[in-house]
Structure formats: structure tokens, C-alpha cells
Short mmCIF file of C-alpha atoms in Angstrom, two decimals:
data_model
loop_
_atom_site.label_atom_id
_atom_site.label_comp_id
_atom_site.label_asym_id
_atom_site.label_seq_id
_atom_site.Cartn_x
_atom_site.Cartn_y
_atom_site.Cartn_z
CA MET A 1 31.96 18.54 -7.01
CA CYS A 2 32.79 16.56 -3.89
CA PRO A 3 33.68 12.89 -4.07
CA SER A 4 30.22 11.85 -2.81
CA ASP A 5 28.66 13.40 -5.84
CA ALA A 6 30.88 11.69 -8.45
CA GLN A 7 30.28 8.26 -7.11
CA PRO A 8 26.60 7.73 -8.05
CA ALA A 9 27.07 9.22 -11.50
CA HIS A 10 29.95 6.91 -12.31
CA GLN A 11 28.39 3.76 -10.91
CA ARG A 12 24.75 4.23 -11.90
CA ALA A 13 22.68 5.46 -14.82
CA GLU A 14 20.40 8.41 -14.49
CA PHE A 15 16.67 7.65 -14.26
CA ASP A 16 15.18 10.23 -16.59
CA LEU A 17 11.69 11.31 -15.55
CA ASP A 18 11.26 12.99 -18.96
CA VAL A 19 10.92 9.50 -20.45
CA LEU A 20 7.28 8.66 -20.30
CA ALA A 21 5.98 5.41 -18.77
CA PRO A 22 4.63 2.75 -21.13
CA ASN A 23 1.11 4.12 -20.69
CA GLY A 24 2.27 7.50 -22.04
CA LEU A 25 2.05 9.30 -18.68
CA ARG A 26 4.70 11.07 -16.70
CA ARG A 27 6.46 9.38 -13.74
CA GLY A 28 7.17 11.25 -10.52
CA ARG A 29 9.27 11.24 -7.34
CA THR A 30 8.11 9.49 -4.17
CA THR A 31 8.04 11.28 -0.86
CA GLY A 32 10.97 9.05 0.10
CA SER A 33 13.12 10.37 -2.78
CA CYS A 34 12.10 14.00 -1.97
CA ALA A 35 13.03 13.54 1.67
CA THR A 36 16.34 12.01 0.70
CA ALA A 37 17.07 14.83 -1.66
CA ALA A 38 16.33 17.38 1.08
CA VAL A 39 18.64 15.50 3.52
CA THR A 40 21.40 15.47 0.86
CA ALA A 41 21.06 19.21 0.15
CA ALA A 42 21.06 20.03 3.87
CA LEU A 43 24.16 17.94 4.44
CA ARG A 44 25.95 19.53 1.54
CA LEU A 45 25.51 22.92 3.22
CA LEU A 46 26.22 21.66 6.71
CA LEU A 47 29.34 19.63 5.85
CA HIS A 48 30.74 21.22 2.71
CA GLY A 49 29.37 24.76 2.82
CA GLU A 50 27.67 24.41 -0.58
CA GLU A 51 24.23 25.71 -1.44
CA VAL A 52 23.02 23.48 -4.27
CA ALA A 53 20.08 23.74 -6.68
CA GLU A 54 20.02 20.07 -7.49
CA VAL A 55 21.20 16.80 -5.98
CA GLU A 56 21.51 13.17 -7.04
CA VAL A 57 19.53 10.57 -5.13
CA LEU A 58 20.57 6.93 -5.33
CA LEU A 59 17.60 4.66 -6.08
CA PRO A 60 17.03 1.39 -4.25
CA ASP A 61 17.50 -0.70 -7.40
CA SER A 62 21.32 -0.15 -7.16
CA LEU A 63 21.29 0.69 -10.86
CA HIS A 64 20.03 4.27 -11.18
CA PHE A 65 20.13 7.70 -9.62
CA LEU A 66 17.56 10.50 -9.78
CA ARG A 67 18.25 14.21 -10.25
CA VAL A 68 16.03 16.21 -7.86
CA PRO A 69 15.76 20.02 -7.87
CA ILE A 70 16.05 21.76 -4.51
CA MET A 71 13.68 24.66 -3.84
CA ARG A 72 15.88 26.24 -1.21
CA VAL A 73 18.44 25.34 1.44
CA PHE A 74 19.56 27.57 4.26
CA LYS A 75 21.03 27.67 7.79
CA MET A 76 18.41 28.20 10.43
CA ASP A 77 20.87 29.76 12.81
CA ALA A 78 24.30 31.41 12.66
CA MET A 79 26.21 28.53 14.35
CA ALA A 80 28.58 26.62 12.15
CA GLN A 81 27.36 23.32 13.60
CA GLY A 82 23.75 24.50 13.70
CA LEU A 83 20.53 23.50 12.06
CA VAL A 84 20.17 23.41 8.25
CA ARG A 85 16.89 23.11 6.38
CA ALA A 86 16.31 22.09 2.72
CA GLU A 87 13.03 21.97 0.82
CA VAL A 88 11.92 19.89 -2.18
CA LEU A 89 8.71 20.11 -4.28
CA LYS A 90 6.93 16.74 -4.44
CA ASP A 91 6.19 15.97 -8.07
CA GLY A 92 4.03 12.83 -8.42
CA GLY A 93 3.98 13.02 -12.20
CA ASP A 94 0.63 12.15 -13.71
CA ASP A 95 -0.31 9.84 -10.85
CA PRO A 96 -3.30 10.93 -8.74
CA ASP A 97 -1.27 11.52 -5.62
CA SER A 98 -2.51 13.51 -2.59
CA THR A 99 0.99 14.75 -1.89
CA HIS A 100 1.62 16.08 -5.37
CA GLY A 101 2.78 19.69 -5.14
CA ALA A 102 3.52 19.50 -1.44
CA THR A 103 6.77 20.77 0.04
CA ILE A 104 8.82 18.06 1.69
CA PHE A 105 11.51 19.37 3.97
CA ALA A 106 14.43 18.09 6.03
CA GLU A 107 16.00 19.83 9.02
CA VAL A 108 19.40 18.39 9.76
CA ARG A 109 21.77 18.85 12.69
CA ARG A 110 24.64 16.92 14.18
CA ASN A 111 24.16 14.79 17.31
CA ALA A 112 26.69 13.21 19.71
CA THR A 113 25.33 9.66 19.44
CA GLY A 114 27.15 8.68 16.24
CA GLU A 115 23.78 7.49 14.89
CA VAL A 116 21.27 8.70 12.35
CA ARG A 117 18.01 9.42 14.14
CA PHE A 118 14.68 10.10 12.42
CA ILE A 119 12.27 12.67 13.83
CA ALA A 120 8.77 13.49 12.62
CA GLY A 121 8.65 17.14 11.66
CA ALA A 122 5.52 19.20 11.16
CA GLY A 123 3.19 17.43 8.72
CA VAL A 124 4.72 13.97 8.98
CA GLY A 125 2.74 11.44 11.03
CA THR A 126 3.62 9.16 13.91
CA ALA A 127 2.52 5.51 14.16
CA THR A 128 0.15 4.74 16.98
CA LEU A 129 -0.99 1.25 16.03
CA PRO A 130 0.97 -1.96 15.53
CA GLY A 131 1.16 -3.69 12.18
CA LEU A 132 2.84 -0.91 10.19
CA ARG A 133 6.31 -0.99 8.73
CA VAL A 134 7.50 1.17 11.64
CA ALA A 135 7.11 0.62 15.36
CA VAL A 136 4.52 2.39 17.48
CA GLY A 137 5.76 5.78 18.47
CA GLU A 138 8.11 6.05 15.45
CA PRO A 139 7.81 8.64 12.66
CA ALA A 140 5.82 7.36 9.65
CA ILE A 141 8.94 7.06 7.57
CA ASN A 142 9.03 3.66 5.90
CA PRO A 143 12.09 1.38 5.87
CA VAL A 144 13.19 1.99 2.25
CA PRO A 145 13.19 5.79 2.56
CA ARG A 146 15.08 5.45 5.85
CA ALA A 147 17.68 3.32 4.08
CA MET A 148 17.94 5.85 1.26
CA MET A 149 18.55 8.66 3.78
CA ARG A 150 21.14 6.71 5.71
CA GLN A 151 22.95 6.01 2.49
CA ALA A 152 22.86 9.78 1.67
CA VAL A 153 24.37 10.53 5.03
CA ALA A 154 27.15 7.98 4.47
CA LEU A 155 27.91 9.44 1.00
CA GLN A 156 28.04 12.97 2.24
CA LEU A 157 30.32 12.06 5.13
CA TYR A 158 32.92 10.90 2.60
CA GLY A 159 35.65 13.51 2.54
CA ALA A 160 33.91 15.72 5.07
CA ASP A 161 35.76 17.32 8.02
CA LEU A 162 34.52 15.46 11.05
CA ASN A 163 36.96 16.94 13.53
CA SER A 164 34.32 19.17 14.98
CA GLY A 165 31.75 16.52 15.72
CA ALA A 166 30.76 12.89 15.54
CA GLY A 167 29.07 11.35 12.53
CA GLY A 168 25.64 11.28 14.03
CA PHE A 169 22.76 13.35 12.71
CA ASP A 170 19.17 14.08 13.62
CA LEU A 171 16.99 14.15 10.51
CA THR A 172 13.72 15.91 11.04
CA ILE A 173 11.49 15.14 8.05
CA GLY A 174 8.32 17.15 7.49
CA CYS A 175 5.72 18.27 4.99
CA GLU A 176 4.16 21.68 4.77
CA ASN A 177 0.35 21.35 5.33
CA GLY A 178 0.93 17.63 5.79
CA HIS A 179 -1.69 17.41 8.54
CA GLN A 180 -4.36 18.61 6.13
CA ILE A 181 -3.06 16.47 3.21
CA ALA A 182 -3.19 13.36 5.44
CA ARG A 183 -6.95 13.70 5.81
CA LYS A 184 -7.24 12.73 2.13
CA THR A 185 -5.35 9.52 2.84
CA PHE A 186 -5.99 6.34 4.89
CA ASN A 187 -3.44 7.46 7.51
CA PRO A 188 -6.10 8.34 10.17
CA ARG A 189 -7.64 4.93 9.79
CA LEU A 190 -4.24 3.24 10.03
CA GLY A 191 -3.43 5.00 13.27
CA ILE A 192 -0.92 7.44 11.76
CA VAL A 193 -1.52 10.75 13.39
CA GLY A 194 -0.17 14.20 12.68
CA GLY A 195 0.46 14.01 8.96
CA ILE A 196 1.52 12.08 5.94
CA SER A 197 3.78 9.06 5.60
CA ILE A 198 7.17 9.13 3.85
CA LEU A 199 6.81 6.23 1.40
CA GLY A 200 8.25 4.51 -1.65
CA THR A 201 9.96 1.24 -2.41
CA SER A 202 11.54 2.21 -5.73
CA GLY A 203 11.93 5.98 -5.36
CA ILE A 204 9.82 6.47 -8.49
CA VAL A 205 6.08 7.03 -8.73
CA GLU A 206 4.69 4.95 -11.57
CA PRO A 207 1.69 6.93 -12.98
CA MET A 208 -1.71 5.37 -12.60
CA SER A 209 -0.08 2.03 -11.85
CA LEU A 210 -1.54 -0.55 -9.47
CA ALA A 211 1.68 -0.89 -7.53
CA THR A 212 0.79 1.83 -4.99
CA TRP A 213 -2.71 0.44 -4.58
CA ILE A 214 -1.42 -3.09 -3.99
CA ALA A 215 1.19 -1.76 -1.59
CA SER A 216 -1.53 0.02 0.40
CA VAL A 217 -3.53 -3.21 0.59
CA GLU A 218 -0.52 -4.89 2.14
CA VAL A 219 -0.37 -2.15 4.80
CA TYR A 220 -4.10 -2.63 5.59
CA VAL A 221 -3.66 -6.39 5.85
CA ARG A 222 -0.75 -6.05 8.25
CA VAL A 223 -2.59 -3.50 10.41
CA ALA A 224 -5.65 -5.86 10.47
CA LEU A 225 -3.53 -8.76 11.59
CA ALA A 226 -1.56 -6.84 14.18
CA GLY A 227 -2.04 -7.25 17.88
CA GLY A 228 -2.82 -10.94 17.76
CA ALA A 229 -6.12 -10.54 15.92
CA ASP A 230 -8.19 -13.74 16.03
CA SER A 231 -10.31 -12.86 13.01
CA VAL A 232 -10.19 -10.40 10.12
CA ALA A 233 -12.52 -9.89 7.14
CA PHE A 234 -11.54 -9.23 3.51
CA LEU A 235 -14.10 -7.25 1.52
CA PRO A 236 -13.74 -6.82 -2.25
CA GLY A 237 -16.05 -3.76 -2.02
CA LYS A 238 -18.68 -2.11 0.13
CA ILE A 239 -20.88 -5.18 -0.02
CA GLY A 240 -20.25 -7.12 3.19
CA ARG A 241 -19.09 -4.13 5.16
CA ASP A 242 -22.25 -4.03 7.26
CA PHE A 243 -21.95 -7.79 7.86
CA ALA A 244 -18.34 -7.35 9.11
CA LYS A 245 -19.35 -4.47 11.39
CA ASP A 246 -22.81 -5.46 12.65
CA VAL A 247 -22.79 -9.26 12.55
CA LEU A 248 -19.16 -10.11 13.14
CA GLY A 249 -18.57 -7.11 15.42
CA LEU A 250 -15.17 -6.43 13.86
CA PRO A 251 -13.62 -3.05 14.41
CA GLU A 252 -12.93 -1.00 11.21
CA LYS A 253 -9.25 -1.84 11.12
CA ARG A 254 -9.98 -5.58 11.09
CA ALA A 255 -12.07 -5.28 7.88
CA VAL A 256 -9.85 -4.78 4.81
CA GLN A 257 -11.10 -3.40 1.51
CA ILE A 258 -9.05 -5.57 -0.86
CA ALA A 259 -10.61 -4.41 -4.15
CA ASN A 260 -9.71 -6.92 -6.90
CA PHE A 261 -6.51 -8.06 -5.24
CA LEU A 262 -7.68 -11.24 -3.51
CA GLY A 263 -4.61 -13.30 -4.42
CA ASP A 264 -2.21 -10.56 -3.27
CA SER A 265 -4.16 -10.08 -0.05
CA LEU A 266 -3.94 -13.73 0.75
CA ASP A 267 -0.23 -13.81 0.04
CA PHE A 268 0.28 -10.78 2.24
CA THR A 269 -1.64 -12.56 5.02
CA GLN A 270 0.41 -15.75 4.72
CA THR A 271 3.65 -13.77 4.76
CA ALA A 272 2.71 -11.65 7.73
CA LEU A 273 1.56 -14.62 9.77
CA ALA A 274 4.72 -16.52 8.93
CA GLU A 275 6.84 -13.58 10.03
CA GLU A 276 4.98 -13.44 13.34
CA GLY A 277 5.22 -17.24 13.72
CA ARG A 278 1.52 -17.56 14.48
CA ARG A 279 -1.82 -18.65 13.02
CA LEU A 280 -5.04 -16.77 12.35
CA PRO A 281 -8.06 -18.63 13.75
CA VAL A 282 -10.52 -17.36 11.14
CA LEU A 283 -10.46 -15.32 7.92
CA TRP A 284 -13.80 -14.08 6.59
CA LEU A 285 -14.48 -13.25 3.05
CA ALA A 286 -17.68 -11.24 2.46
CA GLY A 287 -18.88 -9.86 -0.82
CA HIS A 288 -20.65 -10.42 -4.13
CA PRO A 289 -20.24 -13.74 -5.94
CA GLY A 290 -19.46 -11.83 -9.10
CA LYS A 291 -16.03 -11.21 -7.60
CA LEU A 292 -15.43 -14.03 -5.13
CA ALA A 293 -16.73 -16.93 -7.22
CA LYS A 294 -14.05 -16.26 -9.83
CA VAL A 295 -11.47 -18.06 -7.69
CA LEU A 296 -13.20 -21.32 -8.58
CA ASP A 297 -11.95 -20.73 -12.10
CA GLY A 298 -8.46 -20.10 -10.76
CA VAL A 299 -8.75 -16.30 -10.99
CA TRP A 300 -7.08 -14.37 -8.18
CA ASP A 301 -7.12 -10.86 -9.72
CA THR A 302 -10.87 -10.34 -10.11
CA HIS A 303 -10.80 -7.16 -12.19
CA SER A 304 -13.05 -7.50 -15.21
CA SER A 305 -10.15 -6.74 -17.56
CA LYS A 306 -8.24 -9.74 -16.15
CA SER A 307 -10.96 -12.36 -16.10
CA ASN A 308 -14.29 -13.52 -17.41
CA MET A 309 -17.50 -13.04 -15.47
CA ALA A 310 -18.54 -15.65 -12.92
CA MET A 311 -21.84 -16.86 -14.43
CA GLY A 312 -20.10 -19.91 -15.79
CA VAL A 313 -19.02 -20.90 -12.31
CA VAL A 314 -22.57 -20.56 -10.92
CA ALA A 315 -23.95 -22.55 -13.88
CA ARG A 316 -21.40 -25.33 -13.49
CA ILE A 317 -22.12 -25.86 -9.84
CA ALA A 318 -25.84 -25.63 -10.44
CA ALA A 319 -25.48 -28.46 -12.99
CA GLU A 320 -23.55 -30.53 -10.45
CA ARG A 321 -26.35 -30.04 -8.00
CA GLY A 322 -28.95 -31.40 -10.39
CA TYR A 323 -30.56 -28.28 -11.79
CA PRO A 324 -32.33 -28.74 -15.16
CA ALA A 325 -30.13 -28.37 -18.20
CA ALA A 326 -32.27 -25.56 -19.62
CA LEU A 327 -31.93 -23.52 -16.45
CA VAL A 328 -28.15 -24.20 -16.27
CA GLU A 329 -27.84 -22.85 -19.80
CA GLU A 330 -29.84 -19.73 -18.83
CA LEU A 331 -27.51 -19.16 -15.88
CA ALA A 332 -24.44 -19.53 -18.08
CA ASN A 333 -25.81 -17.09 -20.59
CA ALA A 334 -27.01 -14.50 -18.08
CA ASN A 335 -25.69 -10.97 -18.60
CA THR A 336 -24.48 -10.69 -15.00
CA VAL A 337 -24.24 -12.83 -11.89
CA GLU A 338 -26.98 -10.62 -10.43
CA ALA A 339 -29.23 -11.67 -13.32
CA ALA A 340 -28.40 -15.29 -12.58
CA MET A 341 -29.51 -14.69 -8.97
CA GLU A 342 -32.80 -13.30 -10.14
CA ARG A 343 -33.35 -16.26 -12.45
CA LEU A 344 -32.79 -18.64 -9.56
CA LYS A 345 -35.34 -16.74 -7.47
CA MET A 346 -37.89 -17.31 -10.27
CA GLU A 347 -37.71 -21.04 -9.65
CA GLY A 348 -39.67 -20.44 -6.46
CA ASP A 349 -37.51 -22.72 -4.26
CA PRO A 350 -35.52 -20.41 -2.00
CA ALA A 351 -34.16 -23.24 0.12
CA ARG A 352 -32.64 -24.90 -2.92
CA ALA A 353 -31.12 -21.60 -4.07
CA GLN A 354 -29.68 -20.98 -0.60
CA ALA A 355 -28.16 -24.42 -0.66
CA LEU A 356 -26.52 -23.66 -4.00
CA TRP A 357 -25.00 -20.42 -2.72
CA MET A 358 -23.83 -22.14 0.49
CA ASP A 359 -22.13 -24.74 -1.62
CA ILE A 360 -20.45 -22.01 -3.62
CA GLU A 361 -19.36 -20.36 -0.38
CA GLN A 362 -17.83 -23.57 0.95
CA ARG A 363 -15.98 -24.23 -2.34
CA ILE A 364 -14.58 -20.70 -2.35
CA GLY A 365 -13.50 -21.09 1.25
CA ALA A 366 -11.70 -24.37 0.51
CA CYS A 367 -10.01 -22.90 -2.53
CA VAL A 368 -8.85 -19.85 -0.64
CA HIS A 369 -7.69 -21.91 2.33
CA GLY A 370 -5.20 -23.67 0.14
CA ARG A 371 -3.44 -20.33 -0.45
CA VAL A 372 -3.28 -19.37 3.25
CA PRO A 373 -2.28 -22.47 5.17
CA ALA A 374 -1.51 -20.34 8.27
CA VAL A 375 -5.25 -19.64 8.63
CA ASP A 376 -7.21 -22.22 10.60
CA ARG A 377 -10.56 -21.56 8.96
CA VAL A 378 -11.84 -19.57 6.01
CA GLU A 379 -15.48 -18.54 6.14
CA VAL A 380 -17.24 -17.04 3.09
CA ARG A 381 -20.49 -15.14 2.98
CA LEU A 382 -22.04 -14.03 -0.28
CA PHE A 383 -24.45 -11.14 -0.76
CA ASP A 384 -26.44 -9.62 -3.56
CA LEU A 385 -25.99 -6.00 -4.60
CA HIS A 386 -28.45 -4.87 -1.96
CA GLY A 387 -26.56 -6.51 0.81
CA ASN A 388 -28.93 -9.45 1.24
CA ARG A 389 -27.40 -12.72 2.33
CA LEU A 390 -27.58 -15.42 -0.36
CA GLY A 391 -26.85 -18.44 1.76
CA ALA A 392 -29.06 -19.67 4.60
#
């Protein structure tokens, strides 16, 4: 065992993937952990002449390491300072992960620059649009996996014989069949071409957790804001998508499907704008009031398991606008917000109903604006389940 191997075991505890997550499902390894393991194994052969079946990967929490099996590691030519390749099986645990079962590989060779350089191998994409965590033209290898791999290089250099070359390395990271796998992801929409992304902020895949979903929303928000966008639209679902495309004329990348994560999306927006030191002229919210009106009750995660339905909000504002008490009670007791809409239609005064919905839109906009002060104006448009506009 070389000194670089003893260090993580002595300083950190092992993260045991056999211990199930709280929901009873199995955790897995991120593509970032797999790539780091492959780099480590390749360096072990290149620098120490050791073919290993398992390596330890230090996790970003500075507290744990992960044992990762190596499928195979071999020299790709006969030269002592030549190219070495290592392969790792991506195990996403019980999480529905498009890269589960894929082979992540690293091809490592020395370079004369003294620097660690990242190269997109076959099946790993390249960024072509601004707003991602990596610059345009760079391999789609996110910052945390890059940091993990740089740390792996530093650890393997400890005690190695560097007389025959500088401490620089080219790390070519790839994924077998990654081009096909990427079609199942949002990479093509995000402007990542040629394959998958090497991702992960913790090194561990939490099964069926919302963390990956929320992280992807942050990426979509940043891509939407990139390039000095003067307006973007947040859509909780498919409702409002046609409005963003056909009425607002926004390109697809400027319309973000935020699901139930309105609060997170707004926070991501504020952070990104602050980092860029600029303001966003207008943020559009387009969707069903069953989701968006919940913010008027202080609800920012609109999933039904996290909040009550929004009929009470509609009823409360209807009361404030002078609707009869009996009708207000019917609205509050409706089974769904859609049913409340139908009840309002039965009143036979569409102009009054439109005014109610416009009032709700304006209140939502004001509430949301308080969470994103870097946005000049928030515009809200509400629609029924058929995509019909509720306001005037």
C-alpha cells in the first residue's frame, strides 16, 4: 500500500453503500466518483506499476471516503510513460439514473505543462452554451468532480518517482455509449453535445431523492439567464408552455420547467444574477393557480405533500373583492381549484371573474418579487387545465 492510500483511510471514515438510505433504498456512486476512481486506478498503474481491483475515493465532505471497484486497468501502449486506461461500472443504486450500468473510463497520460488538463473522451459531452458550471468549449465535467480528480492526482503523486516527467497529466474522461445515453437526459437542450455530463456534488447518489432534481433545476435556471437574457419564464408544468413560446416568443432554453420548486428556482435566480452583477428586466410565471397561488399562503414548495390546496386562497381573495359569503364558502370547500374556476363561471359574470384572477396574478407577482429583488418586474399569467387564460 503506497502512502497515498493510507492517508484517506486514517483521516476519514468509510461511506458504506451497503447501509440503506432512510427510505430503505440503496445509494449509489455519482459519475464524478466513478471518474475519480478511474483516474486513481490509472495513476496507480502509471506511477506505481500497480494493477488494482479497488481504490478509495475521497468524498467532498472531507469526512468520508468511498471504496470503488475497478473493472479493469491497463496500459494502452508499451511505453513506460505512455497512456493508461481504467474503467469503472456506474452504479446508481436504486435511483432512476440514466447512467446506471454505464462504463465510465479515464485515459491518463503525463504532459509537460505541470497542470492537470481535462479532456472530453468518447461519450462525454462538451458545453456549447453559456450558463453552465463549465465554460463554453470545455468538457461537461462539473467543478466538484474536477476538484475530486485533482485531489486524486495530488495524492497519487505523493511518493511517486517524478524524475522522468513533470507533474502534469491529461485526464481524458469518457463513457461507453455515452452519446446514446445522453439522449435520455436534458443535455441536448442545455447545449451539451457529444455525450453525458460528469456530475455530483457529494459523490453519492441519494436514491429517489429530490436533490438531483433540484440541482438540475438550478442548471436550467442558469442556462436560461445566461447571455444577458432580458426575460425568462418559469413554468411549474406544461400549462403555460405554449404561452411562453407563442405569445412571449421565448426560445426553449428561456422557459424553465421548475416543477414544484418555485422557492428554490427564485433563490437560484437571485444568486445567479448577483454573481453576474446584473438585473433581469422581467421574470414571467405562467401556470395553473393550483400551484402558483399557494405562495400567497407562504408556500414555496408547491408539492401536494408539502402544502394544502389553493382553494382557500381563491376564496379569501374573492371575499375581499365582495363576493357573496355563500359563494365564498363554496369556493373554499371546492374539491379542486379547477372546480372553483367552474363555480365562478356559473356566476355568469366573466369580467368579474377575470378581474379576480388578475388580482390573484398581481398578488402572486408582488409576493414573488420580494424573493428576487434583482428582478425588475414579475409578471404572472394563470391558465386553466386546458391552457385557457384566466385573466383578461
